[in-house]
PDB file of C-alpha atoms and ligand atoms in Angstrom:
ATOM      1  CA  UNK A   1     -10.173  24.309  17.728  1.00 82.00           C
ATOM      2  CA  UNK A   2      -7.449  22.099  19.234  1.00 93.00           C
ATOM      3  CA  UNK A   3      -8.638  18.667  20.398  1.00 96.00           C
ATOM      4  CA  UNK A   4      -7.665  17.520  23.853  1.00 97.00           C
ATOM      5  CA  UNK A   5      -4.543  15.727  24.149  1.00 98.00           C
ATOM      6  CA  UNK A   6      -6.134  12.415  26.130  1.00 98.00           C
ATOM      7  CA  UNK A   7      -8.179  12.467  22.948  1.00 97.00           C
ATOM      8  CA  UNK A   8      -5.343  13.058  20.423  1.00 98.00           C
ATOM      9  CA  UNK A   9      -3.617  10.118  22.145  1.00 98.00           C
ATOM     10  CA  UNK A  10      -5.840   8.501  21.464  1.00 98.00           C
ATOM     11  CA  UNK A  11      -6.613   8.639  17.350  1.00 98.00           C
ATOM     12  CA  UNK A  12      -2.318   8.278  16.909  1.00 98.00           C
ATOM     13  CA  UNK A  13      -2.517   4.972  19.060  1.00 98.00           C
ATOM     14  CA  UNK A  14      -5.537   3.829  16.695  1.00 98.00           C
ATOM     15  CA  UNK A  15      -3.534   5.071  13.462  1.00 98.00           C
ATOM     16  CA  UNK A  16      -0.473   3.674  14.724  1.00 98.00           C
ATOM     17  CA  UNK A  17      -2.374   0.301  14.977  1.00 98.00           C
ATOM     18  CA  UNK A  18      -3.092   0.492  11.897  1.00 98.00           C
ATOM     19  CA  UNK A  19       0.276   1.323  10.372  1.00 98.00           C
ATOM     20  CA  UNK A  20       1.731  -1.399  12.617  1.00 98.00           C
ATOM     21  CA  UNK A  21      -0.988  -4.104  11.421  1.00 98.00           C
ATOM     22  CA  UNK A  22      -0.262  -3.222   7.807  1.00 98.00           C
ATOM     23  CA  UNK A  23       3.485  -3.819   8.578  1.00 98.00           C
ATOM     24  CA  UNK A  24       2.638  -7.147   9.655  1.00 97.00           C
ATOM     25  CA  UNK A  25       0.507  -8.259   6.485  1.00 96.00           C
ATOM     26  CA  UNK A  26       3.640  -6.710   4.655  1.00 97.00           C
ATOM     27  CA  UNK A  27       6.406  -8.425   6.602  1.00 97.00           C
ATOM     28  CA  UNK A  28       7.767  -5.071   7.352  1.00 98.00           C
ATOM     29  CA  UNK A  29       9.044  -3.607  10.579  1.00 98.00           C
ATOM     30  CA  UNK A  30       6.703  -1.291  11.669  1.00 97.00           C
ATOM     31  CA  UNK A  31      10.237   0.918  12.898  1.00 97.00           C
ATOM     32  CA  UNK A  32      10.259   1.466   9.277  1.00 98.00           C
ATOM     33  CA  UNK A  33       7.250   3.848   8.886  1.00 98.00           C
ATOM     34  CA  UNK A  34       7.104   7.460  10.070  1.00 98.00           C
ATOM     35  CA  UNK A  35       3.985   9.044  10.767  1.00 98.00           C
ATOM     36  CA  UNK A  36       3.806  12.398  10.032  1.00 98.00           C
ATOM     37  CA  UNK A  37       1.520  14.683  11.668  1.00 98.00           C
ATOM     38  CA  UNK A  38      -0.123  16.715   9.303  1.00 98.00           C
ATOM     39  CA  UNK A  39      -0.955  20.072  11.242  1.00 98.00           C
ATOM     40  CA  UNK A  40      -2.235  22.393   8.400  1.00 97.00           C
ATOM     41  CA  UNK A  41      -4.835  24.121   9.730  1.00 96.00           C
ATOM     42  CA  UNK A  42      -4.346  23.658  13.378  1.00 97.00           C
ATOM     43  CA  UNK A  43      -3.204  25.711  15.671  1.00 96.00           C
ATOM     44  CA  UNK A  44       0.660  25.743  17.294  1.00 97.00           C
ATOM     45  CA  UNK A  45      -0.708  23.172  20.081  1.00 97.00           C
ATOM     46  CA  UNK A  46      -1.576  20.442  17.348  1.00 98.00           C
ATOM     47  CA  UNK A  47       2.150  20.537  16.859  1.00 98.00           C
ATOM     48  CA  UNK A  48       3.158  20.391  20.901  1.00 98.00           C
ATOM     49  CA  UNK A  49       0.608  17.604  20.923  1.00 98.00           C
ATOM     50  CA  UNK A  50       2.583  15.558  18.272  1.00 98.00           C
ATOM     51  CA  UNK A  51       6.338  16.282  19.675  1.00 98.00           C
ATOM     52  CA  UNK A  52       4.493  15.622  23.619  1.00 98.00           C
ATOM     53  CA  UNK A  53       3.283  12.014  21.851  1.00 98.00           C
ATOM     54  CA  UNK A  54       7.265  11.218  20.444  1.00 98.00           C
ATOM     55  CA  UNK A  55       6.305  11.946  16.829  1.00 98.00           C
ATOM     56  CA  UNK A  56       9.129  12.875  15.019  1.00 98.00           C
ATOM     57  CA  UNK A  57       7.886  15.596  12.341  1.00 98.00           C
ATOM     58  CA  UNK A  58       4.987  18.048  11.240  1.00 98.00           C
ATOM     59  CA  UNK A  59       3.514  18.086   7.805  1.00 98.00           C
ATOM     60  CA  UNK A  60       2.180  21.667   6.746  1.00 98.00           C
ATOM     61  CA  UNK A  61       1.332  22.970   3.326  1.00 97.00           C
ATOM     62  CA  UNK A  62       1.385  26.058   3.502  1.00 98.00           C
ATOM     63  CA  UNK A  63       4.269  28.284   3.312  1.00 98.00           C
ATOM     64  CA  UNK A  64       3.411  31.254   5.390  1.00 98.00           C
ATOM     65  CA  UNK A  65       1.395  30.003   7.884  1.00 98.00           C
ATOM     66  CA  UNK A  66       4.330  27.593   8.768  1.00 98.00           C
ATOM     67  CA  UNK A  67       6.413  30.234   8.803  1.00 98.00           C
ATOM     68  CA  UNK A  68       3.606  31.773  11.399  1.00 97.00           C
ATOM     69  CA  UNK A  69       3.179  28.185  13.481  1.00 97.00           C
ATOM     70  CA  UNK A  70       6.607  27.288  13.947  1.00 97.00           C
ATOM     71  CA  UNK A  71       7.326  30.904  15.563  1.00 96.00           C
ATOM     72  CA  UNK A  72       4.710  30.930  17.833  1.00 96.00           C
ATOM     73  CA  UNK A  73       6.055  26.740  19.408  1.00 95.00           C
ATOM     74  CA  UNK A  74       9.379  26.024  20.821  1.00 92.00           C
ATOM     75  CA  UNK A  75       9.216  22.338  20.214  1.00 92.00           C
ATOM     76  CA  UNK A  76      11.753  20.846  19.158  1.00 94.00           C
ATOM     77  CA  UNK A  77      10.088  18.836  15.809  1.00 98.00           C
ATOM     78  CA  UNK A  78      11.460  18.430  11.989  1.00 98.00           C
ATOM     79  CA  UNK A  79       8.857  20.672  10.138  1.00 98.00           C
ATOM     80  CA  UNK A  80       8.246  19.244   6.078  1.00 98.00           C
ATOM     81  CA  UNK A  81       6.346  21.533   3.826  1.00 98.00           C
ATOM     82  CA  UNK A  82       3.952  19.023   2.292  1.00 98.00           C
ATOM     83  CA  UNK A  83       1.901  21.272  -0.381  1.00 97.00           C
ATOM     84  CA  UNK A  84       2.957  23.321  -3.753  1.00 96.00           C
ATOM     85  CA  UNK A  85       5.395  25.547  -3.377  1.00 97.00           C
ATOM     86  CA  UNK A  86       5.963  28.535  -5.749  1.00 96.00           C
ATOM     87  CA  UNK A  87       9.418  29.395  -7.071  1.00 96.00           C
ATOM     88  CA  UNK A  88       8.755  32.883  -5.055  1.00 96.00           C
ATOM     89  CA  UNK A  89       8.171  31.610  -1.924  1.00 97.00           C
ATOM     90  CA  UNK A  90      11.322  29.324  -2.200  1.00 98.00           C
ATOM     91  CA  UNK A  91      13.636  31.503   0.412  1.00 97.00           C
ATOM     92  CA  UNK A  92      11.254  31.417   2.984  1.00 98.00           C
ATOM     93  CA  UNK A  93      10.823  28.245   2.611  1.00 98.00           C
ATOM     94  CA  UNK A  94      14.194  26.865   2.784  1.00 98.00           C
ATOM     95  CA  UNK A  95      14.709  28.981   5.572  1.00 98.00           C
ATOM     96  CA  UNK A  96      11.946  27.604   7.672  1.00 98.00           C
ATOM     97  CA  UNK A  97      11.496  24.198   6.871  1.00 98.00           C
ATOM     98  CA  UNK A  98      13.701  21.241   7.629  1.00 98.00           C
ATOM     99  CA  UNK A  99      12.657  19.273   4.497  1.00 98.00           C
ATOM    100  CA  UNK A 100      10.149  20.046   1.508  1.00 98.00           C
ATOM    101  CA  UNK A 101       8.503  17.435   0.036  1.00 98.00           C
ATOM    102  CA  UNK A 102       6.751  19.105  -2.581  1.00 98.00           C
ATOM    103  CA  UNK A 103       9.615  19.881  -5.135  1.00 98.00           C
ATOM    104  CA  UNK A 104       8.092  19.257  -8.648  1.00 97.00           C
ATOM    105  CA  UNK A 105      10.844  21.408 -11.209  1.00 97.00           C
ATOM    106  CA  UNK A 106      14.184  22.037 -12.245  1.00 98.00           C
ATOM    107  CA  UNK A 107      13.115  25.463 -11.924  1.00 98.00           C
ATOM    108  CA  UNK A 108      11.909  25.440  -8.034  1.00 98.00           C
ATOM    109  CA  UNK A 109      15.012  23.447  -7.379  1.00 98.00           C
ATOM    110  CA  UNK A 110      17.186  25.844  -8.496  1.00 98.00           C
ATOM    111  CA  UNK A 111      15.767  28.587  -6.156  1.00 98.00           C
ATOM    112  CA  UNK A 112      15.454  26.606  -3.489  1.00 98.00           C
ATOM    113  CA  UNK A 113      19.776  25.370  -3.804  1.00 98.00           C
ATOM    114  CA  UNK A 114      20.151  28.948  -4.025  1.00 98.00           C
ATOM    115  CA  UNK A 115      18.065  30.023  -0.643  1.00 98.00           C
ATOM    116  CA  UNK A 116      19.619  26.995   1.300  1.00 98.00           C
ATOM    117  CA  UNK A 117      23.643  28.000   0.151  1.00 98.00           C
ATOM    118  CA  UNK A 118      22.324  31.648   1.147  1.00 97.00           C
ATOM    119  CA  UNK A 119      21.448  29.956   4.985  1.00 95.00           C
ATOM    120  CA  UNK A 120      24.561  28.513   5.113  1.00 97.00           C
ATOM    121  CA  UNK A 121      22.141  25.025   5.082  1.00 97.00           C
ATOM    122  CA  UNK A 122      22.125  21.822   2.982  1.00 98.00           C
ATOM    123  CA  UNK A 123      18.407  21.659   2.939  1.00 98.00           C
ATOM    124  CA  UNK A 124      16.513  17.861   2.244  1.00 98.00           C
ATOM    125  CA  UNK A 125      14.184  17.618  -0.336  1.00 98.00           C
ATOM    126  CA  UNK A 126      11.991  14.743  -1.480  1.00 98.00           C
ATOM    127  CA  UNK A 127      10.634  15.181  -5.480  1.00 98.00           C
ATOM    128  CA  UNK A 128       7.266  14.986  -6.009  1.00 98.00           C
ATOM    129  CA  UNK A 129       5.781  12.528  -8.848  1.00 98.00           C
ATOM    130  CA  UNK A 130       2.698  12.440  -9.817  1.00 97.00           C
ATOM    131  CA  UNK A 131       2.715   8.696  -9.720  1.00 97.00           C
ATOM    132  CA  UNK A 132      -0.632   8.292 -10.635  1.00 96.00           C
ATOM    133  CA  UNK A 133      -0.803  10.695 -13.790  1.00 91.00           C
ATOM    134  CA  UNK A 134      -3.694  13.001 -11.844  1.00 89.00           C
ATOM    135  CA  UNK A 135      -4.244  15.958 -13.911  1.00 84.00           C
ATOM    136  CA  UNK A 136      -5.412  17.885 -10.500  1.00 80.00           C
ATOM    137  CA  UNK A 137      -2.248  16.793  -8.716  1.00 81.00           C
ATOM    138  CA  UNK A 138       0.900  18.783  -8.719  1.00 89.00           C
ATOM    139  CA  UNK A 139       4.043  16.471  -9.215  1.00 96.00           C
ATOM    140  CA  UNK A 140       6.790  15.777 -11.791  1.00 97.00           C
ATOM    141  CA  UNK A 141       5.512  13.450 -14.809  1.00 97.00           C
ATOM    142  CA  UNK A 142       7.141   9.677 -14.210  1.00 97.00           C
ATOM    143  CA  UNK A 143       8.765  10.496 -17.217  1.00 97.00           C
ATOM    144  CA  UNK A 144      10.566  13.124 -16.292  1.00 97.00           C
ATOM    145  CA  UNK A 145      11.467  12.268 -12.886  1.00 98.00           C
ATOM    146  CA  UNK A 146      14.993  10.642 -14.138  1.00 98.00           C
ATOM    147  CA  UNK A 147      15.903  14.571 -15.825  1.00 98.00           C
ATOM    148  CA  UNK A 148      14.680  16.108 -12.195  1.00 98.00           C
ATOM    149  CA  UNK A 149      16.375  13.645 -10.249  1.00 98.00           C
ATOM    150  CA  UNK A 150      19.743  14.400 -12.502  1.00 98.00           C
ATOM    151  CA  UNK A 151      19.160  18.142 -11.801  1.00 98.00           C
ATOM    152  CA  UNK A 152      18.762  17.599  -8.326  1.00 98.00           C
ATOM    153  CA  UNK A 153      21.757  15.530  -7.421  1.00 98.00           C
ATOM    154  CA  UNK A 154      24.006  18.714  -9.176  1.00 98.00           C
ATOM    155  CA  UNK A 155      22.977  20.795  -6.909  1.00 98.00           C
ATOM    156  CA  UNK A 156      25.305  21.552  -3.742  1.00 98.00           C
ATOM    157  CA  UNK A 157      23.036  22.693  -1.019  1.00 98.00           C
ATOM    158  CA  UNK A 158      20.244  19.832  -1.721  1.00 98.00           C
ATOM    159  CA  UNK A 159      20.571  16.901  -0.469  1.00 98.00           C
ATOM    160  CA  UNK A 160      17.686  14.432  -2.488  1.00 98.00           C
ATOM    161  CA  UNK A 161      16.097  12.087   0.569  1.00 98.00           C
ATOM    162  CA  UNK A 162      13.776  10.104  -1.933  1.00 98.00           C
ATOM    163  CA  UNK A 163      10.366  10.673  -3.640  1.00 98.00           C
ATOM    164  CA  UNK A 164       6.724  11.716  -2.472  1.00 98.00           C
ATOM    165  CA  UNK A 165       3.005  11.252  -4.109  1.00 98.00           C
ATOM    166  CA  UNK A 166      -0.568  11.693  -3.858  1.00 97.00           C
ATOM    167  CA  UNK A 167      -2.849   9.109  -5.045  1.00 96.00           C
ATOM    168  CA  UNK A 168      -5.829   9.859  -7.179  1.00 95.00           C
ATOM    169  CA  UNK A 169      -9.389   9.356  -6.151  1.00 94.00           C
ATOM    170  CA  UNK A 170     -11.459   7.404  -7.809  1.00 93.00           C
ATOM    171  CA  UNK A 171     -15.431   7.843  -8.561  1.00 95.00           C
ATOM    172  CA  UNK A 172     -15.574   4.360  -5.945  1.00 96.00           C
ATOM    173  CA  UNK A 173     -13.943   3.286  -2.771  1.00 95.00           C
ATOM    174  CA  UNK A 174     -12.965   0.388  -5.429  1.00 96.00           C
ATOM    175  CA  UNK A 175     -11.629   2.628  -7.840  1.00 96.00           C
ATOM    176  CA  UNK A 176      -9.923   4.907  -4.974  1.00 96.00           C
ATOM    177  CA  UNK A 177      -8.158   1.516  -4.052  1.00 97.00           C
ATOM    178  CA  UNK A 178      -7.439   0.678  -7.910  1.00 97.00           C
ATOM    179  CA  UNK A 179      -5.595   4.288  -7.622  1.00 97.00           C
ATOM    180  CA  UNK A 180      -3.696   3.814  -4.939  1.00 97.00           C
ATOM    181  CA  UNK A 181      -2.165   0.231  -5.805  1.00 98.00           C
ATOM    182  CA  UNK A 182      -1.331   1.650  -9.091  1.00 98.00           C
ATOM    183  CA  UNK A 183       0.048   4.748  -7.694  1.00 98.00           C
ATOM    184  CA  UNK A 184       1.919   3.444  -5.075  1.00 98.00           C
ATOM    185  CA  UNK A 185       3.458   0.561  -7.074  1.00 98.00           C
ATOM    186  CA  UNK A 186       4.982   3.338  -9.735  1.00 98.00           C
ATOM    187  CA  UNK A 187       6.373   5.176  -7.180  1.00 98.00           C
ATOM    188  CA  UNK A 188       8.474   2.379  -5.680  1.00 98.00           C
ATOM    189  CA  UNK A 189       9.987   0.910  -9.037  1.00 98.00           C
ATOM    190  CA  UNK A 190      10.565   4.248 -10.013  1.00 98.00           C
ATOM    191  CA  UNK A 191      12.417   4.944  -6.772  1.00 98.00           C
ATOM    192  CA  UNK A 192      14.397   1.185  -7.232  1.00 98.00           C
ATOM    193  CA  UNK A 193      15.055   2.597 -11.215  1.00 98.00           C
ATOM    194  CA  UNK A 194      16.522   5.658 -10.202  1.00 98.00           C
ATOM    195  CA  UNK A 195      18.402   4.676  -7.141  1.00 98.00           C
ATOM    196  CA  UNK A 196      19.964   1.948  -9.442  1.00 98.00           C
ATOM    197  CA  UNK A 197      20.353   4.199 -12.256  1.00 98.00           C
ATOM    198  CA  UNK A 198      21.953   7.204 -10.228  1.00 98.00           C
ATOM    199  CA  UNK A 199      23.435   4.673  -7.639  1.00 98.00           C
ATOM    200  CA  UNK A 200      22.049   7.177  -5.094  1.00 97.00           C
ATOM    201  CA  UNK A 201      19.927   5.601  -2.167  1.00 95.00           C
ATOM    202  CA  UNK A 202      16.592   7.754  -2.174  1.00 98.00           C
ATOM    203  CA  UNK A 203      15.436   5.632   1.008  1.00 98.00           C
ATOM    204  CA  UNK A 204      12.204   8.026   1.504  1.00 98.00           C
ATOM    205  CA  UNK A 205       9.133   7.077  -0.065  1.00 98.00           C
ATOM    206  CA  UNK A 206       6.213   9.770   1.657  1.00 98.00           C
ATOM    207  CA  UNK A 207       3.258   7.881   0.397  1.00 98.00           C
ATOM    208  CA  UNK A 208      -0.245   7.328   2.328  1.00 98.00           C
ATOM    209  CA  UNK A 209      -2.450   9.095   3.617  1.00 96.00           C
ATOM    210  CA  UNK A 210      -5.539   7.963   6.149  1.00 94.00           C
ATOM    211  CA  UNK A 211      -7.483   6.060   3.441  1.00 93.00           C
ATOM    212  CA  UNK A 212      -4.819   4.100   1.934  1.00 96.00           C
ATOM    213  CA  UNK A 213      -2.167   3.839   4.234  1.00 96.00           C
ATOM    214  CA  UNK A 214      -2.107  -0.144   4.212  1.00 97.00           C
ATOM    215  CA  UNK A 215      -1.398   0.002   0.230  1.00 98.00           C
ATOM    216  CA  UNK A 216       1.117   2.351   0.767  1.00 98.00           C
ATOM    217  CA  UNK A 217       2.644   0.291   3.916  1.00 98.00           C
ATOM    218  CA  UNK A 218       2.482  -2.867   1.507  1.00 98.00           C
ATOM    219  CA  UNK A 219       3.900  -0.965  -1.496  1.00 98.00           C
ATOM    220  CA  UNK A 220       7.173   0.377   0.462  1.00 98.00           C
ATOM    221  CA  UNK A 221       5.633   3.200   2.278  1.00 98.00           C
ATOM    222  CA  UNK A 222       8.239   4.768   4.408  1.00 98.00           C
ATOM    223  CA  UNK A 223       5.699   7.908   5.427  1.00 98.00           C
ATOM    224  CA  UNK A 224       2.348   8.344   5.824  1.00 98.00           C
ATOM    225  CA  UNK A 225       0.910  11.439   6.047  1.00 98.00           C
ATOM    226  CA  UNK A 226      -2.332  12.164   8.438  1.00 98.00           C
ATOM    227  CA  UNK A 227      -4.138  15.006   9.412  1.00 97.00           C
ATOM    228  CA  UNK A 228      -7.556  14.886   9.948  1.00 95.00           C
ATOM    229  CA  UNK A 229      -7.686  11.227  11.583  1.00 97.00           C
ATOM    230  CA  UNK A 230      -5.191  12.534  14.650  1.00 98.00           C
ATOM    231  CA  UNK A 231      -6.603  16.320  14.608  1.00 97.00           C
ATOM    232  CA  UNK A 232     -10.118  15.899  13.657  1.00 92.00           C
ATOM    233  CA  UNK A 233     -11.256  17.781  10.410  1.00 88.00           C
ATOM    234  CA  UNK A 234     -10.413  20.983   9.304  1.00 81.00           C
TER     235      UNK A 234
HETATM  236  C1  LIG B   1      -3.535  17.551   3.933  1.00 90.02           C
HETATM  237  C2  LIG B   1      -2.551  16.582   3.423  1.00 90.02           C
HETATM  238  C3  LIG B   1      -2.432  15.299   3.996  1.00 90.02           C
HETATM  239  C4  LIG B   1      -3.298  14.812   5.133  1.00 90.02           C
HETATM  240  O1  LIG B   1      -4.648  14.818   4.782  1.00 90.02           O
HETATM  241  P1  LIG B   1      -5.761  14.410   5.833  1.00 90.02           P
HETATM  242  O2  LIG B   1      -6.954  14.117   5.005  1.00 90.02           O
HETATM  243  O3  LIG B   1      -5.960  15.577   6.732  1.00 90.02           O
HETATM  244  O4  LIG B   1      -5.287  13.227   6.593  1.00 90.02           O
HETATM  245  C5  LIG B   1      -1.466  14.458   3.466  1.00 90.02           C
HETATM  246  N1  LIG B   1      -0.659  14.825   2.449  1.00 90.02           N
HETATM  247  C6  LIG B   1      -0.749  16.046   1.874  1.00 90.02           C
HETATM  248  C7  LIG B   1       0.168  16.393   0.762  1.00 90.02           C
HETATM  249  C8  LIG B   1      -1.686  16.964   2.347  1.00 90.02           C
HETATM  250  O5  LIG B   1      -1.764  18.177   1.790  1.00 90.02           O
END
């Protein structure tokens, strides 16, 4: 079910608050946050809502039924696959997407350099770290993020944009926030490390979601992702 768009309107302005009061409490221009749409789920018209509002780009974590969505819309949106993505599934992927944010492996980068030279494309990637050592979250260890970084900056059709993570939940809303500061916080040094390290500029940091988008903000944040609080739930 697709929510009106008076209605959609009306959650991004409330989100948008939000991201802009965090920016203030972080002495951060609030410019300097994307919000990305998160349209898993939804149908086609969640995404013409976003583009209709001036969002930029379209989170979806699924492979396929990106593949599906983004045929059946002609607006004109960056589309960022969010959500694992198998090593099989890498041609259609770099194919279809305009950035993936979920790359985790030497191994999936290496099919996906090899699907974007086959399009002729330099395809954007983000790596995905597992910031906050989850053992349900997909994501490259911290410690090996400086070997999957290396791999990544070899390779000719990728171009490396920065890094992305999920925060853990806790057992508590306390915990949950204990998570995220510690989550967040790893991700940003480690992005500062490696940018020094590889003098490379990794400016994207895709942290936050709808529950902890002000410690993400605060932390560096340069995307947050939201679904449910623009779309309603799934
Ligand atoms: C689904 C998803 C989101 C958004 O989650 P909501 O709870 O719908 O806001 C953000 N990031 C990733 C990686 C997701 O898969």
């Amino acid at each position: 079910m697709l929510l009106a768009y008076e209605e959609f309107t009306r959650r991004t302005d409330a989100i948008r608050a939000q991201i802009a009061a965090a920016c203030i409490g972080a002495r951060r221009d609030p410019a300097t946050v994307e919000l990305l749409a998160v349209t898993k789920t939804h149908p086609a018209g969640a995404v013409d809502h976003a583009a209709r509002y001036g969002l930029r780009g379209v989170g979806e974590n699924r492979v396929q039924e990106g593949v599906e969505k983004r045929a059946q819309t002609t607006t004109a949106i960056r589309w960022e696959l969010i959500g694992h993505l198998q090593s099989n599934k890498a041609k259609l992927a770099a194919r279809h997407f305009d950035r993936v944010q979920s790359v985790d492996s030497a191994k999936l980068l290496a099919h996906l350099d090899r699907a974007a030279a086959e399009c002729g494309k330099t395809l954007p990637v983000l790596l995905q770290i597992n910031a906050g050592d989850d053992p349900a979250k997909f994501g490259a260890d911290l410690t090996d993020a400086p070997a999957l970084l290396e791999a990544a900056l070899a390779l000719k059709a990728l171009r490396v944009d920065g890094l992305m993570t999920i925060a853990p939940l806790g057992a508590t809303p306390a915990e949950t926030t204990a998570h995220a500061e510690r989550t967040f916080a790893n991700l940003r040094t480690l992005r500062d490390d490696l940018a020094a390290r590889f003098a490379t500029p990794l400016p994207e940091l895709s942290m936050g979601m709808t529950g902890d988008l002000a410690i993400a903000v605060a932390a560096g944040s340069t995307m947050v992702r939201v679904g449910t609080a623009l779309f309603g739930s799934r």
